[in-house]
Amino acid sequence: MKKIGKTFFCLVLLGVVMGVVLLFFTSSHLSVREIGIPGIHQNHVDIESSFNTEMRQRVKTLQSACKQLRANGSDFFSIEKSKLGHIVVDDKYQVMYCYVPKVACTNLKRVFLLLTGMMNVTDPLQLKSADVHGVHDKYLKYLNTVPSSGIAYRLKHYKKVIFVREPLERLLSAYRNKFLQNGNEYFKDRFGRKIIKQYRNNASAMSLEKGHDVRFEEFVEYFVDPKTQGQQYNEHWAPFFDLCHPCHMKYNFIGKYETLDDDVNGLLRILNVHNQIRFPDRGDNYKTLKTEDMLWKFYKSLDPVAVAKMVDIYSNDYSLFGYDLPPVAQKKLAKI
């Protein structure tokens, strides 16, 4: 009997020891993942921490710049509802996104179309670009269609997203896309013919008729012309400040074209759809040279005064989103 009791006591003691050992290893595993000590999950933790730190800094920069604009007399307490037509609303995921043309807006709209659950595809690139801005656009809700009380609620409770880009690079991207590439006849007819007629001496009859060969210098001259500034800019080169009203909206997620893949993937993780949607890589649907690589080629021949006017038009975009002037612009301004 004593022998049986001793054996039972040993088994119990062994069970306790094994339990302690198991608890120790379980706790150690959790500490690696949750606290971030060196281990298998460290890279993921570092990436998340770096992303969150950068996002907080971007939001802080926006808030600080808006505060400065208020101090200079700007009023951001009210805005006409009709001016909110660039802001996509998704009530299921409680997110709003202001689309800015020439900042990957076609691919980002593809993502938001997939979020509606109304598309019969899982790959964003299966949605044709023309359909994204055409027949499928009806599936997206825009903030200017929401009742005023609903707008106030969403501004307070939803994630507010904007993606931006270095302003002079975005302007060049718009010019290359709308005036140099094949197609886009609307822009050549609507803007090209007008620009050539007004800013080119001895223009050929064909150029005046088709508007197909607008030079960058002519486009810039049109862009900085006080008469053009007195009108409403086309959305492809209008400042973010005018399209998305950042000091009214108070965006709490600011993505940048320069870090597009990381920022979009971060947003998809926040919305918890990163396992369902893959944002298209740039190489998936871009066949032309990157605009950032072409900046010097196009801007080097511009008049420094014209560059100064361009920078002034985009001044709020630069300050609100923490962009530095590109080197070619800095060199131009140094000559004034």
CSV table of C-alpha atoms in Angstrom, one decimal:
chain,number,residue,atom,x,y,z
A,1,MET,CA,0.0,0.0,0.0
A,2,LYS,CA,2.8,2.4,0.9
A,3,LYS,CA,4.5,1.5,-2.3
A,4,ILE,CA,1.4,2.4,-4.3
A,5,GLY,CA,1.0,5.7,-2.4
A,6,LYS,CA,4.6,6.6,-3.1
A,7,THR,CA,4.2,5.8,-6.9
A,8,PHE,CA,1.0,8.0,-7.0
A,9,PHE,CA,2.9,10.9,-5.3
A,10,CYS,CA,5.7,10.6,-7.9
A,11,LEU,CA,3.2,10.7,-10.8
A,12,VAL,CA,1.5,13.8,-9.4
A,13,LEU,CA,4.8,15.5,-8.8
A,14,LEU,CA,5.9,14.7,-12.4
A,15,GLY,CA,2.6,16.1,-13.7
A,16,VAL,CA,3.2,19.4,-11.8
A,17,VAL,CA,6.7,19.7,-13.2
A,18,MET,CA,5.6,19.1,-16.8
A,19,GLY,CA,2.8,21.6,-16.4
A,20,VAL,CA,5.2,24.3,-15.2
A,21,VAL,CA,7.6,23.5,-18.1
A,22,LEU,CA,4.7,23.7,-20.6
A,23,LEU,CA,3.5,27.0,-19.1
A,24,PHE,CA,7.0,28.5,-19.3
A,25,PHE,CA,7.4,27.7,-23.0
A,26,THR,CA,3.8,28.9,-23.8
A,27,SER,CA,4.6,32.2,-22.0
A,28,SER,CA,7.9,32.5,-23.8
A,29,HIS,CA,6.1,32.1,-27.1
A,30,LEU,CA,3.6,34.7,-26.3
A,31,SER,CA,6.3,37.2,-25.2
A,32,VAL,CA,8.0,36.8,-28.6
A,33,ARG,CA,4.9,37.6,-30.5
A,34,GLU,CA,3.2,40.2,-28.3
A,35,ILE,CA,6.2,42.0,-26.7
A,36,GLY,CA,8.5,41.8,-29.7
A,37,ILE,CA,11.7,40.4,-28.2
A,38,PRO,CA,14.1,38.8,-30.7
A,39,GLY,CA,12.4,35.8,-32.3
A,40,ILE,CA,10.5,34.6,-35.2
A,41,HIS,CA,7.8,37.4,-35.2
A,42,GLN,CA,10.3,40.3,-34.7
A,43,ASN,CA,10.4,41.4,-38.4
A,44,HIS,CA,6.6,41.6,-38.5
A,45,VAL,CA,6.5,43.6,-35.3
A,46,ASP,CA,9.2,46.0,-36.5
A,47,ILE,CA,7.4,46.6,-39.8
A,48,GLU,CA,4.1,47.3,-38.0
A,49,SER,CA,5.7,49.7,-35.5
A,50,SER,CA,7.6,51.6,-38.3
A,51,PHE,CA,4.4,51.9,-40.3
A,52,ASN,CA,2.4,53.2,-37.4
A,53,THR,CA,5.1,55.7,-36.4
A,54,GLU,CA,5.3,57.1,-40.0
A,55,MET,CA,1.5,57.3,-40.2
A,56,ARG,CA,1.2,59.2,-36.9
A,57,GLN,CA,3.9,61.6,-38.1
A,58,ARG,CA,2.0,62.3,-41.4
A,59,VAL,CA,-1.2,62.9,-39.5
A,60,LYS,CA,0.6,65.2,-37.1
A,61,THR,CA,2.1,67.2,-40.0
A,62,LEU,CA,-1.4,67.6,-41.5
A,63,GLN,CA,-2.8,68.8,-38.2
A,64,SER,CA,0.0,71.2,-37.6
A,65,ALA,CA,-0.2,72.7,-41.1
A,66,CYS,CA,-4.0,73.1,-40.8
A,67,LYS,CA,-3.6,74.8,-37.5
A,68,GLN,CA,-1.2,77.3,-39.1
A,69,LEU,CA,-3.7,78.0,-41.9
A,70,ARG,CA,-6.4,78.7,-39.3
A,71,ALA,CA,-4.1,81.1,-37.6
A,72,ASN,CA,-3.7,82.9,-40.9
A,73,GLY,CA,-7.4,83.3,-41.2
A,74,SER,CA,-8.7,80.2,-43.0
A,75,ASP,CA,-12.1,78.8,-42.0
A,76,PHE,CA,-12.5,75.0,-41.9
A,77,PHE,CA,-15.7,74.8,-39.9
A,78,SER,CA,-18.1,74.5,-42.9
A,79,ILE,CA,-18.0,73.2,-46.4
A,80,GLU,CA,-20.5,73.0,-49.2
A,81,LYS,CA,-21.9,69.5,-49.6
A,82,SER,CA,-21.5,69.7,-53.3
A,83,LYS,CA,-17.7,69.8,-52.9
A,84,LEU,CA,-17.6,66.3,-51.3
A,85,GLY,CA,-18.0,64.4,-54.6
A,86,HIS,CA,-14.5,62.9,-54.5
A,87,ILE,CA,-14.9,61.1,-51.2
A,88,VAL,CA,-16.0,57.4,-51.4
A,89,VAL,CA,-17.9,56.1,-48.5
A,90,ASP,CA,-18.0,52.4,-47.4
A,91,ASP,CA,-20.4,51.9,-44.5
A,92,LYS,CA,-19.7,48.2,-44.1
A,93,TYR,CA,-16.0,48.8,-43.3
A,94,GLN,CA,-16.6,52.3,-41.9
A,95,VAL,CA,-14.1,54.0,-44.1
A,96,MET,CA,-14.0,57.0,-46.4
A,97,TYR,CA,-11.5,57.5,-49.2
A,98,CYS,CA,-10.8,60.7,-51.2
A,99,TYR,CA,-9.6,59.7,-54.6
A,100,VAL,CA,-7.0,61.9,-56.2
A,101,PRO,CA,-6.5,61.4,-60.0
A,102,LYS,CA,-2.9,60.4,-60.9
A,103,VAL,CA,-2.3,58.9,-57.4
A,104,ALA,CA,-3.2,55.3,-58.2
A,105,CYS,CA,-6.9,56.2,-58.0
A,106,THR,CA,-8.0,53.6,-60.6
A,107,ASN,CA,-6.4,50.8,-58.6
A,108,LEU,CA,-7.7,52.1,-55.3
A,109,LYS,CA,-11.2,52.4,-56.7
A,110,ARG,CA,-10.9,48.8,-57.9
A,111,VAL,CA,-10.2,47.9,-54.2
A,112,PHE,CA,-13.2,49.8,-53.0
A,113,LEU,CA,-15.4,48.3,-55.7
A,114,LEU,CA,-14.4,44.8,-54.4
A,115,LEU,CA,-15.3,45.9,-50.9
A,116,THR,CA,-18.9,46.5,-52.0
A,117,GLY,CA,-19.3,42.8,-52.7
A,118,MET,CA,-21.1,43.7,-55.9
A,119,MET,CA,-18.2,42.6,-58.2
A,120,ASN,CA,-18.1,39.0,-59.5
A,121,VAL,CA,-14.3,39.0,-59.4
A,122,THR,CA,-11.6,38.6,-56.8
A,123,ASP,CA,-8.6,40.2,-58.7
A,124,PRO,CA,-8.8,44.0,-58.9
A,125,LEU,CA,-7.2,44.0,-62.3
A,126,GLN,CA,-10.1,42.0,-63.7
A,127,LEU,CA,-12.1,45.2,-63.6
A,128,LYS,CA,-11.3,47.3,-66.7
A,129,SER,CA,-10.1,50.8,-66.1
A,130,ALA,CA,-12.9,52.3,-68.3
A,131,ASP,CA,-15.5,50.3,-66.3
A,132,VAL,CA,-14.1,51.5,-63.0
A,133,HIS,CA,-14.8,55.1,-63.9
A,134,GLY,CA,-17.8,54.2,-65.9
A,135,VAL,CA,-20.4,51.5,-65.5
A,136,HIS,CA,-19.1,50.3,-62.1
A,137,ASP,CA,-19.0,53.8,-60.5
A,138,LYS,CA,-22.7,53.5,-59.6
A,139,TYR,CA,-21.8,50.9,-57.0
A,140,LEU,CA,-19.8,53.4,-55.0
A,141,LYS,CA,-21.4,55.8,-52.5
A,142,TYR,CA,-20.0,59.3,-52.4
A,143,LEU,CA,-20.2,61.7,-49.4
A,144,ASN,CA,-22.0,64.4,-51.3
A,145,THR,CA,-25.0,62.0,-51.6
A,146,VAL,CA,-25.2,61.4,-47.8
A,147,PRO,CA,-27.6,63.5,-45.6
A,148,SER,CA,-25.9,66.2,-43.6
A,149,SER,CA,-26.5,64.4,-40.3
A,150,GLY,CA,-24.9,61.3,-41.8
A,151,ILE,CA,-21.9,63.2,-42.9
A,152,ALA,CA,-21.3,64.5,-39.4
A,153,TYR,CA,-21.5,61.0,-38.0
A,154,ARG,CA,-19.1,59.5,-40.5
A,155,LEU,CA,-16.6,62.3,-40.1
A,156,LYS,CA,-16.5,61.5,-36.4
A,157,HIS,CA,-16.4,57.7,-36.4
A,158,TYR,CA,-15.0,56.5,-39.8
A,159,LYS,CA,-11.4,55.9,-40.9
A,160,LYS,CA,-10.7,58.8,-43.3
A,161,VAL,CA,-8.2,57.9,-46.0
A,162,ILE,CA,-6.3,60.0,-48.6
A,163,PHE,CA,-3.4,59.1,-50.9
A,164,VAL,CA,-1.2,61.9,-52.1
A,165,ARG,CA,1.8,62.4,-54.4
A,166,GLU,CA,4.6,64.9,-54.9
A,167,PRO,CA,2.7,67.7,-56.6
A,168,LEU,CA,5.0,68.6,-59.5
A,169,GLU,CA,5.5,64.9,-60.3
A,170,ARG,CA,1.7,64.4,-60.3
A,171,LEU,CA,1.2,67.4,-62.6
A,172,LEU,CA,3.8,65.9,-65.0
A,173,SER,CA,2.1,62.5,-64.8
A,174,ALA,CA,-1.2,64.2,-65.8
A,175,TYR,CA,0.4,65.9,-68.8
A,176,ARG,CA,2.1,62.7,-70.0
A,177,ASN,CA,-1.0,60.6,-69.6
A,178,LYS,CA,-3.5,63.1,-71.2
A,179,PHE,CA,-1.5,64.7,-73.9
A,180,LEU,CA,1.4,62.4,-74.9
A,181,GLN,CA,-0.1,58.9,-74.8
A,182,ASN,CA,-2.4,57.6,-77.5
A,183,GLY,CA,-6.1,58.0,-76.8
A,184,ASN,CA,-7.5,60.5,-74.4
A,185,GLU,CA,-9.0,62.4,-77.3
A,186,TYR,CA,-11.3,64.3,-74.9
A,187,PHE,CA,-8.4,66.1,-73.3
A,188,LYS,CA,-6.7,66.9,-76.6
A,189,ASP,CA,-10.0,68.3,-77.9
A,190,ARG,CA,-11.1,70.0,-74.7
A,191,PHE,CA,-7.8,71.4,-73.5
A,192,GLY,CA,-5.1,70.7,-76.2
A,193,ARG,CA,-6.6,72.8,-79.0
A,194,LYS,CA,-7.3,75.7,-76.6
A,195,ILE,CA,-3.7,75.6,-75.2
A,196,ILE,CA,-2.1,75.5,-78.7
A,197,LYS,CA,-4.3,78.4,-80.0
A,198,GLN,CA,-3.5,80.6,-77.0
A,199,TYR,CA,0.1,79.8,-76.2
A,200,ARG,CA,1.8,78.8,-79.5
A,201,ASN,CA,2.8,81.2,-82.2
A,202,ASN,CA,2.4,80.1,-85.8
A,203,ALA,CA,0.6,76.9,-84.9
A,204,SER,CA,-0.1,74.5,-87.8
A,205,ALA,CA,-3.6,73.9,-89.0
A,206,MET,CA,-3.4,70.3,-87.9
A,207,SER,CA,-2.3,71.2,-84.3
A,208,LEU,CA,-5.1,73.7,-84.0
A,209,GLU,CA,-7.6,71.2,-85.3
A,210,LYS,CA,-6.5,68.1,-83.2
A,211,GLY,CA,-4.7,69.6,-80.2
A,212,HIS,CA,-2.5,66.4,-80.3
A,213,ASP,CA,1.0,67.8,-79.8
A,214,VAL,CA,0.8,70.1,-76.7
A,215,ARG,CA,4.3,70.9,-75.4
A,216,PHE,CA,5.0,70.7,-71.7
A,217,GLU,CA,6.0,74.4,-71.6
A,218,GLU,CA,2.7,75.3,-73.2
A,219,PHE,CA,0.7,73.2,-70.7
A,220,VAL,CA,2.6,74.9,-67.8
A,221,GLU,CA,1.9,78.3,-69.3
A,222,TYR,CA,-1.8,77.4,-69.4
A,223,PHE,CA,-1.7,76.0,-65.8
A,224,VAL,CA,-0.1,79.1,-64.2
A,225,ASP,CA,-2.1,81.6,-66.3
A,226,PRO,CA,-4.3,83.8,-63.9
A,227,LYS,CA,-7.2,83.3,-66.2
A,228,THR,CA,-6.9,79.5,-65.7
A,229,GLN,CA,-6.5,79.9,-61.9
A,230,GLY,CA,-9.7,81.9,-61.8
A,231,GLN,CA,-11.6,78.9,-63.1
A,232,GLN,CA,-11.9,75.5,-61.6
A,233,TYR,CA,-9.0,73.2,-62.4
A,234,ASN,CA,-9.5,69.9,-64.0
A,235,GLU,CA,-9.4,67.2,-61.3
A,236,HIS,CA,-6.2,65.6,-62.8
A,237,TRP,CA,-4.1,68.6,-61.9
A,238,ALA,CA,-6.2,70.4,-59.2
A,239,PRO,CA,-4.5,70.6,-55.8
A,240,PHE,CA,-5.4,67.9,-53.2
A,241,PHE,CA,-6.4,70.8,-51.0
A,242,ASP,CA,-9.2,71.7,-53.4
A,243,LEU,CA,-10.3,68.1,-54.2
A,244,CYS,CA,-10.2,66.5,-50.7
A,245,HIS,CA,-10.5,69.4,-48.2
A,246,PRO,CA,-8.0,67.9,-45.8
A,247,CYS,CA,-8.4,70.5,-43.0
A,248,HIS,CA,-12.2,69.8,-43.0
A,249,MET,CA,-11.9,66.1,-43.3
A,250,LYS,CA,-9.0,65.7,-40.8
A,251,TYR,CA,-7.7,62.5,-42.5
A,252,ASN,CA,-6.4,59.9,-40.1
A,253,PHE,CA,-4.8,57.7,-42.7
A,254,ILE,CA,-2.5,59.4,-45.2
A,255,GLY,CA,-1.0,57.2,-47.9
A,256,LYS,CA,1.7,58.4,-50.3
A,257,TYR,CA,2.4,57.3,-53.8
A,258,GLU,CA,6.1,57.1,-53.0
A,259,THR,CA,5.3,54.3,-50.5
A,260,LEU,CA,2.2,53.1,-52.2
A,261,ASP,CA,2.5,49.3,-51.8
A,262,ASP,CA,3.3,49.4,-48.1
A,263,ASP,CA,0.6,52.0,-47.4
A,264,VAL,CA,-2.1,50.2,-49.3
A,265,ASN,CA,-1.2,46.9,-47.7
A,266,GLY,CA,-1.3,48.6,-44.3
A,267,LEU,CA,-4.8,49.9,-45.0
A,268,LEU,CA,-6.0,46.5,-46.1
A,269,ARG,CA,-4.7,45.0,-42.8
A,270,ILE,CA,-6.6,47.7,-40.9
A,271,LEU,CA,-9.8,46.9,-42.8
A,272,ASN,CA,-9.0,43.2,-42.2
A,273,VAL,CA,-9.3,42.3,-45.9
A,274,HIS,CA,-5.6,41.7,-46.6
A,275,ASN,CA,-6.2,38.0,-47.1
A,276,GLN,CA,-9.0,38.6,-49.6
A,277,ILE,CA,-7.6,41.5,-51.8
A,278,ARG,CA,-4.2,41.9,-53.4
A,279,PHE,CA,-3.4,45.4,-54.4
A,280,PRO,CA,-1.9,45.4,-58.0
A,281,ASP,CA,1.9,45.9,-58.1
A,282,ARG,CA,2.9,48.9,-60.3
A,283,GLY,CA,4.5,46.5,-62.8
A,284,ASP,CA,1.2,44.7,-63.3
A,285,ASN,CA,-0.4,47.4,-65.4
A,286,TYR,CA,2.2,50.2,-66.1
A,287,LYS,CA,4.2,50.0,-69.3
A,288,THR,CA,5.7,53.6,-69.4
A,289,LEU,CA,8.7,55.0,-67.6
A,290,LYS,CA,8.1,56.2,-64.1
A,291,THR,CA,7.3,59.9,-64.0
A,292,GLU,CA,9.8,60.4,-61.1
A,293,ASP,CA,12.5,59.3,-63.5
A,294,MET,CA,11.4,61.9,-66.1
A,295,LEU,CA,11.1,64.9,-63.8
A,296,TRP,CA,14.4,66.5,-64.7
A,297,LYS,CA,14.0,66.0,-68.4
A,298,PHE,CA,10.7,68.0,-68.5
A,299,TYR,CA,11.3,70.6,-65.8
A,300,LYS,CA,14.9,71.6,-66.7
A,301,SER,CA,13.8,73.8,-69.6
A,302,LEU,CA,11.0,75.7,-67.8
A,303,ASP,CA,11.2,79.3,-66.9
A,304,PRO,CA,12.1,79.7,-63.2
A,305,VAL,CA,9.2,82.2,-62.7
A,306,ALA,CA,6.8,79.6,-64.1
A,307,VAL,CA,8.1,77.0,-61.7
A,308,ALA,CA,7.7,79.5,-58.8
A,309,LYS,CA,4.1,80.0,-59.8
A,310,MET,CA,3.5,76.3,-59.9
A,311,VAL,CA,4.9,75.8,-56.4
A,312,ASP,CA,2.7,78.6,-55.2
A,313,ILE,CA,-0.4,77.0,-56.6
A,314,TYR,CA,0.5,73.8,-54.8
A,315,SER,CA,1.8,75.5,-51.7
A,316,ASN,CA,-0.9,74.0,-49.4
A,317,ASP,CA,-0.3,70.5,-50.7
A,318,TYR,CA,3.4,70.8,-50.0
A,319,SER,CA,2.9,72.0,-46.4
A,320,LEU,CA,0.0,69.8,-45.4
A,321,PHE,CA,1.6,66.6,-46.5
A,322,GLY,CA,5.2,67.3,-45.7
A,323,TYR,CA,6.7,67.3,-49.2
A,324,ASP,CA,10.0,68.9,-50.1
A,325,LEU,CA,10.5,70.5,-53.4
A,326,PRO,CA,12.3,68.2,-55.9
A,327,PRO,CA,15.9,69.2,-56.7
A,328,VAL,CA,15.1,70.5,-60.2
A,329,ALA,CA,12.5,72.9,-58.7
A,330,GLN,CA,14.9,74.0,-56.0
A,331,LYS,CA,17.6,74.9,-58.7
A,332,LYS,CA,15.0,76.8,-60.7
A,333,LEU,CA,13.9,78.9,-57.7
A,334,ALA,CA,17.5,79.6,-56.8
A,335,LYS,CA,17.8,81.5,-60.1
A,336,ILE,CA,15.1,84.0,-59.3
